[in-house]
Short mmCIF file of C-alpha atoms in Angstrom, two decimals:
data_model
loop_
_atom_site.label_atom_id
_atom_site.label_comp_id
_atom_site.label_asym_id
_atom_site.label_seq_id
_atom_site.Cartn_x
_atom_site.Cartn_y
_atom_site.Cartn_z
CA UNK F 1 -16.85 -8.73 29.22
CA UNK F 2 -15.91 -7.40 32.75
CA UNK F 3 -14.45 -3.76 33.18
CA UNK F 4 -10.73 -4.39 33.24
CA UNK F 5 -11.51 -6.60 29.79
CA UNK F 6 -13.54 -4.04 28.54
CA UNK F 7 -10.69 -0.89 29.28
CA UNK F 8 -8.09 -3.41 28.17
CA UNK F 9 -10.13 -3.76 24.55
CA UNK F 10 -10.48 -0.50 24.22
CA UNK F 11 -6.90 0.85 25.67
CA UNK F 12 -5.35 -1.86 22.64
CA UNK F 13 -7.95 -0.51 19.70
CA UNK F 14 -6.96 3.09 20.74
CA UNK F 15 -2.78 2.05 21.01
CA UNK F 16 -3.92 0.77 17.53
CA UNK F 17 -5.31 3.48 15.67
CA UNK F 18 -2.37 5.59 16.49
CA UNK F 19 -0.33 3.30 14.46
CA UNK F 20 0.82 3.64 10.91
CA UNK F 21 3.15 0.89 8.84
CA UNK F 22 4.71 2.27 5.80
CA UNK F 23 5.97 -0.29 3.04
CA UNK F 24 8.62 0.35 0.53
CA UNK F 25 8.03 -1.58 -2.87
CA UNK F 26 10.51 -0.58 -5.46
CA UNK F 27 9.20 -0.84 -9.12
CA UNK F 28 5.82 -3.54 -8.70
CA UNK F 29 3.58 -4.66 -11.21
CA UNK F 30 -0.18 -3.12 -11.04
CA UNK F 31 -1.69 -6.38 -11.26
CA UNK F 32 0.23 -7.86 -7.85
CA UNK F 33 -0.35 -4.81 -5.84
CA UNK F 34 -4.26 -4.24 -6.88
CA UNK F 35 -4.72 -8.07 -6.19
CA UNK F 36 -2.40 -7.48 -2.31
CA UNK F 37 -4.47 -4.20 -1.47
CA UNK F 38 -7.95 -6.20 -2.14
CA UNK F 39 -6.37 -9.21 0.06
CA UNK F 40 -5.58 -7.11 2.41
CA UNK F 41 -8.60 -5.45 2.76
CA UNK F 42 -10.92 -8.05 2.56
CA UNK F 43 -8.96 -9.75 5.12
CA UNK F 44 -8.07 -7.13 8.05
CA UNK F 45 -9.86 -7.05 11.22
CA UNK F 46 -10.23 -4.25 13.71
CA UNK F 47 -6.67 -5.17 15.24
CA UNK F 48 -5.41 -4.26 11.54
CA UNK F 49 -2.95 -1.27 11.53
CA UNK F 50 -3.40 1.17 8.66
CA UNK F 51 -1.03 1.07 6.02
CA UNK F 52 0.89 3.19 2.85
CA UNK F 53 2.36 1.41 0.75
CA UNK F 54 4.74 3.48 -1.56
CA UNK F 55 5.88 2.25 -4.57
CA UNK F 56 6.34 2.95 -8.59
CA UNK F 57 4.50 0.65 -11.49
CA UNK F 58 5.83 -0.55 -15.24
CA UNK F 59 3.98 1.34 -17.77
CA UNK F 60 0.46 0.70 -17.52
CA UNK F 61 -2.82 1.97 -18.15
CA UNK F 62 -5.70 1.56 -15.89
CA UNK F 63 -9.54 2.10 -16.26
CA UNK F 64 -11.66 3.35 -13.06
CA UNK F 65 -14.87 2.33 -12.54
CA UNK F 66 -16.05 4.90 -14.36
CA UNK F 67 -13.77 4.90 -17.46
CA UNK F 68 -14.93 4.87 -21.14
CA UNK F 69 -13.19 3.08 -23.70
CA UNK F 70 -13.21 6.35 -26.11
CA UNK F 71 -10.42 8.17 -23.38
CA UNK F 72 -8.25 5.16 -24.64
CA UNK F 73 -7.07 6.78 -28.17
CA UNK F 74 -4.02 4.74 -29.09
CA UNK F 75 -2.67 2.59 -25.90
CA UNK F 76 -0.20 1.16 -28.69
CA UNK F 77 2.02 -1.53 -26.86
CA UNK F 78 1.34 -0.28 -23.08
CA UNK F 79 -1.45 -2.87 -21.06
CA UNK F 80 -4.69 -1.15 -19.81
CA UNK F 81 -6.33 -2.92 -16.77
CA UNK F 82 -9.94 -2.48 -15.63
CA UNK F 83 -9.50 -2.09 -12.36
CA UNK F 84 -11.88 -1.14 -9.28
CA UNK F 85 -10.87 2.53 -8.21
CA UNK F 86 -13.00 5.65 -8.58
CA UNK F 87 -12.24 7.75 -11.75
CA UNK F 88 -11.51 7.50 -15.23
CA UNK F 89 -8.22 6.48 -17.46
CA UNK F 90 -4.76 7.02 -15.97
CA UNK F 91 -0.92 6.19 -16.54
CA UNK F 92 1.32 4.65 -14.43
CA UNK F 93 5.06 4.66 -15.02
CA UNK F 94 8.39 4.34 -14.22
CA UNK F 95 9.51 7.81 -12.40
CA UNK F 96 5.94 8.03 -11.01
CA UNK F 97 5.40 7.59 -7.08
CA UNK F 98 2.53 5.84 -6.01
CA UNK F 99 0.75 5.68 -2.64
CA UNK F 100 -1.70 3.40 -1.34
CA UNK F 101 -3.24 4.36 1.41
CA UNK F 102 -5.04 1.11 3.43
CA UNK F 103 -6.81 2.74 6.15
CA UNK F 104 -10.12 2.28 8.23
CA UNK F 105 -12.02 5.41 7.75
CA UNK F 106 -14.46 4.10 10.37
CA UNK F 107 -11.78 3.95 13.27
CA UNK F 108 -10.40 6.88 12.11
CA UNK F 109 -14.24 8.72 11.76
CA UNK F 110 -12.95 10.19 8.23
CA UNK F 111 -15.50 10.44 5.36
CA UNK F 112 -14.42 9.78 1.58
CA UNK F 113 -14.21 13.27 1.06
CA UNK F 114 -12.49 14.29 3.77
CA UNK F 115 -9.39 11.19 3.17
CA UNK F 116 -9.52 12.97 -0.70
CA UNK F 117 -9.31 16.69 1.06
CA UNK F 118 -6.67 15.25 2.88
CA UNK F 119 -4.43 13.59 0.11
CA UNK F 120 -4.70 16.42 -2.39
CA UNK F 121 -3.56 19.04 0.70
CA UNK F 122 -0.63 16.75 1.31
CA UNK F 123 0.15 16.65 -2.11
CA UNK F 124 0.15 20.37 -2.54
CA UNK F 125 2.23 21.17 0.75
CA UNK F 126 5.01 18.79 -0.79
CA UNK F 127 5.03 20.30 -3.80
CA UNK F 128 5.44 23.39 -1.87
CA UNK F 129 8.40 22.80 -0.56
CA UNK F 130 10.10 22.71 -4.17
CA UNK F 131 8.43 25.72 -4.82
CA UNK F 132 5.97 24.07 -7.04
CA UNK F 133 2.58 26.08 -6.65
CA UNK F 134 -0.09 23.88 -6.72
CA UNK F 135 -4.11 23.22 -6.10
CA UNK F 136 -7.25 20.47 -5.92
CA UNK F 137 -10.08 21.75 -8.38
CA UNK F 138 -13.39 21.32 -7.02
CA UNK F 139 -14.50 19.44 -10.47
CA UNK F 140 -11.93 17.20 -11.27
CA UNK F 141 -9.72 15.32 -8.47
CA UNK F 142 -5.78 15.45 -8.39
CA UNK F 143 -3.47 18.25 -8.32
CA UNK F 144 -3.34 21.07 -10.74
CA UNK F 145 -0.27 23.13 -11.37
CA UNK F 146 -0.96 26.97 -10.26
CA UNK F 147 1.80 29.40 -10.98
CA UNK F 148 0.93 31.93 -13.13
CA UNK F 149 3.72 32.58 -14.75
CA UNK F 150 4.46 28.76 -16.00
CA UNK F 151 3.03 27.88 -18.83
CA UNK F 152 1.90 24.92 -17.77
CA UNK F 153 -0.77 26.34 -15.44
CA UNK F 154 -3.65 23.92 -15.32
CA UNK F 155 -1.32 21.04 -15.85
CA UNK F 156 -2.45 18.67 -14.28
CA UNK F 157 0.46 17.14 -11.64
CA UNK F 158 -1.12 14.01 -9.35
CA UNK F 159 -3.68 12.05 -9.70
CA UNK F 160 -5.77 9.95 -7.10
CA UNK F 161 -8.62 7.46 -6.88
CA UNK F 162 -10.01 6.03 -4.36
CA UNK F 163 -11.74 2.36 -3.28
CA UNK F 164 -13.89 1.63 0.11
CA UNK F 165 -14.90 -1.68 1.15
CA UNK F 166 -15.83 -2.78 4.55
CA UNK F 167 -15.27 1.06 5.57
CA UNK F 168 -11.57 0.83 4.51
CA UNK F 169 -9.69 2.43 2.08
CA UNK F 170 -7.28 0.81 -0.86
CA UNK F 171 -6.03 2.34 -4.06
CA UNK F 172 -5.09 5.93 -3.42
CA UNK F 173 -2.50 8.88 -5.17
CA UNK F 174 0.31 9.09 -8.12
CA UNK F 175 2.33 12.08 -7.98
CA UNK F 176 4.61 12.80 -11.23
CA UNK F 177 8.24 13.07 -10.48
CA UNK F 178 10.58 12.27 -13.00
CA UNK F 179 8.54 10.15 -16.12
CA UNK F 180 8.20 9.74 -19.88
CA UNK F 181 5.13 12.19 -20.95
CA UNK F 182 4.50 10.54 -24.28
CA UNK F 183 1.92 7.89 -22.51
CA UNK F 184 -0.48 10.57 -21.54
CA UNK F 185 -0.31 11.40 -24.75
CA UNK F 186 -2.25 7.99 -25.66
CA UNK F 187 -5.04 8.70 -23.60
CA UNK F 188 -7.58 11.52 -22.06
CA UNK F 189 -5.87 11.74 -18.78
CA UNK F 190 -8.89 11.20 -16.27
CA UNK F 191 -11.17 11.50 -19.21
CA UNK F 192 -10.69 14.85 -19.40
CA UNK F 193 -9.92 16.12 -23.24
CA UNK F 194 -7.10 17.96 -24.08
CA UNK F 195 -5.84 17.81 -20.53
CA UNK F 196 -2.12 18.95 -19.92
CA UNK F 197 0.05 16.99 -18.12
CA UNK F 198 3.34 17.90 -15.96
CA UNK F 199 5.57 16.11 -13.72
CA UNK F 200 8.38 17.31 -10.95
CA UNK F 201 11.26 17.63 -13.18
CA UNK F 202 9.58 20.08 -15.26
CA UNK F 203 8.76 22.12 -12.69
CA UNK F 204 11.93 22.40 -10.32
CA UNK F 205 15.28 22.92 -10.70
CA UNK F 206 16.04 19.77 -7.98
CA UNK F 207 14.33 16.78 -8.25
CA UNK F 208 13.86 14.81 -5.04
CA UNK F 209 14.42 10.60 -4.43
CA UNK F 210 11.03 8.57 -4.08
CA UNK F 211 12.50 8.28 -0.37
CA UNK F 212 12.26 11.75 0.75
CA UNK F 213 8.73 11.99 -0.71
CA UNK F 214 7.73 9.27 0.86
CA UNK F 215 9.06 10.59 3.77
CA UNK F 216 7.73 13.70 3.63
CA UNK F 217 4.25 12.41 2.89
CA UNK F 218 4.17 10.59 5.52
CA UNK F 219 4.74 12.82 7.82
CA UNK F 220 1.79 14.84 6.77
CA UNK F 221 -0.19 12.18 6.93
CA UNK F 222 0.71 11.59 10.43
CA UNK F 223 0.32 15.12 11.69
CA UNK F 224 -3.08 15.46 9.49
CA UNK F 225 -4.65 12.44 10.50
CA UNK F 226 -3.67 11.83 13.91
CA UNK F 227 -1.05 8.52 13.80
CA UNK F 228 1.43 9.40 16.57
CA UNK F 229 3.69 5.92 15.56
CA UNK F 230 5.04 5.03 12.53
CA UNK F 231 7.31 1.61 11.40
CA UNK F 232 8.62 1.65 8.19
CA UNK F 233 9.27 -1.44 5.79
CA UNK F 234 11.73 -1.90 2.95
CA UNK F 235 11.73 -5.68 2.53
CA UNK F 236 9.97 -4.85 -1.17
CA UNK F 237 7.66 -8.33 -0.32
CA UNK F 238 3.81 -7.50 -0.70
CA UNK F 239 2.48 -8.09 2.59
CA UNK F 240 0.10 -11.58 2.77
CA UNK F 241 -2.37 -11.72 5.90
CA UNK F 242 -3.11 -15.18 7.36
CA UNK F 243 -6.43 -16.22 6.57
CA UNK F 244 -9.13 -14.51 9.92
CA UNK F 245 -9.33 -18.36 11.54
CA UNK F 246 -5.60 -18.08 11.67
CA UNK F 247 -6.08 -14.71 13.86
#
């Protein structure tokens, strides 16, 4: 590769990596997205740019990799799926927003703990702005209601769980908004016993859209992790690559 080839590579890869395309699902069931998010990583290249896909689930339960059957105490009439995330037993339901997150850590030179750092701080500086007070805990991931004058301090708010293949990121965070409780109910929420669970509505007198969420995670995401471009999609389609040969 001459010089001008070799500037022109690398001026394109870094026009890339300051992209970000944000899709806008609607209600999607677990199965199709977990099966799009593999797809897609398995099949992106180094021209791929990073993704969040936002969207909300039908009730579901889903097992991480490291999930024991005994956190599943009575699913009752709600599907579990075994599925390839980090983490233990979770809920997904209507009233829930979900966020994949579809990046390449290795363009962007971010570690697995520092893309979990930076979810949970995202998480916590939108929940600010509702005047929800809010924190990681250094032994369980997610979000963690903080106010010490709820009584639902240690309540446990968002979850997340993570996937990397190919040094690229799938899966990602659920954030409570609006939801039926009574599923978590069936379950030890991240295998955790006895573990208290809260959502938006129960915490602030205004609860926001999924839209201005979404919005407002993304822009921390942008500002935190360096995209300077953004495109948004509302089509609701799961996105299919074209097989590499076809690239």
């Amino acid at each position: 590769m001459d010089s001008d080839a070799y500037s022109s590579s690398f001026r394109t890869e870094a026009a890339i990596a300051q992209q970000l395309q944000t899709r806008h699902f609607g209600l999607i069931d677990y199965q199709s997205a977990w099966e799009a998010m593999q797809a897609f990583t398995q099949q992106r290249t180094s021209s791929t740019v990073d993704e969040i896909w936002f969207l909300q689930h039908p009730a579901v339960f889903t097992q991480g990799q490291a999930g024991k059957t005994e956190h599943l105490l009575a699913p009752g009439d709600i599907p579990v799926i075994q599925a390839d995330r980090g983490g233990q037993v979770t809920y997904h339901g209507p009233g829930q927003l979900v966020a994949y997150l579809l990046i390449d850590l290795r363009r962007r030179g971010l570690g697995v703990r520092a893309l979990v750092t930076a979810i949970e701080t995202a998480i916590v500086t939108v929940l600010s702005q509702y005047r929800i007070s809010a924190s990681p805990r250094s032994d369980a991931p997610g979000v963690y209601i903080t106010d010490p004058v709820s009584h639902r301090t240690g309540a446990k708010i968002a979850q997340l769980g993570l996937r990397v293949r190919r040094g690229c990121s799938f899966h990602g965070l659920s954030l409570n908004v609006d939801m039926q409780m009574e599923p978590f109910t069936r379950i030890n929420p991240c295998g955790h016993v006895g573990l208290a669970v809260t959502n938006m509505a129960m915490e602030c007198d205004e609860v926001p859209s999924a839209s201005t969420l979404s919005q407002q995670l993304t822009e921390y995401f942008m500002a935190d992790l360096g995209y300077t471009v953004v495109s948004k999609s509302g089509d609701g389609r799961l996105p299919v690559l074209p097989p590499p040969n076809d690239r």
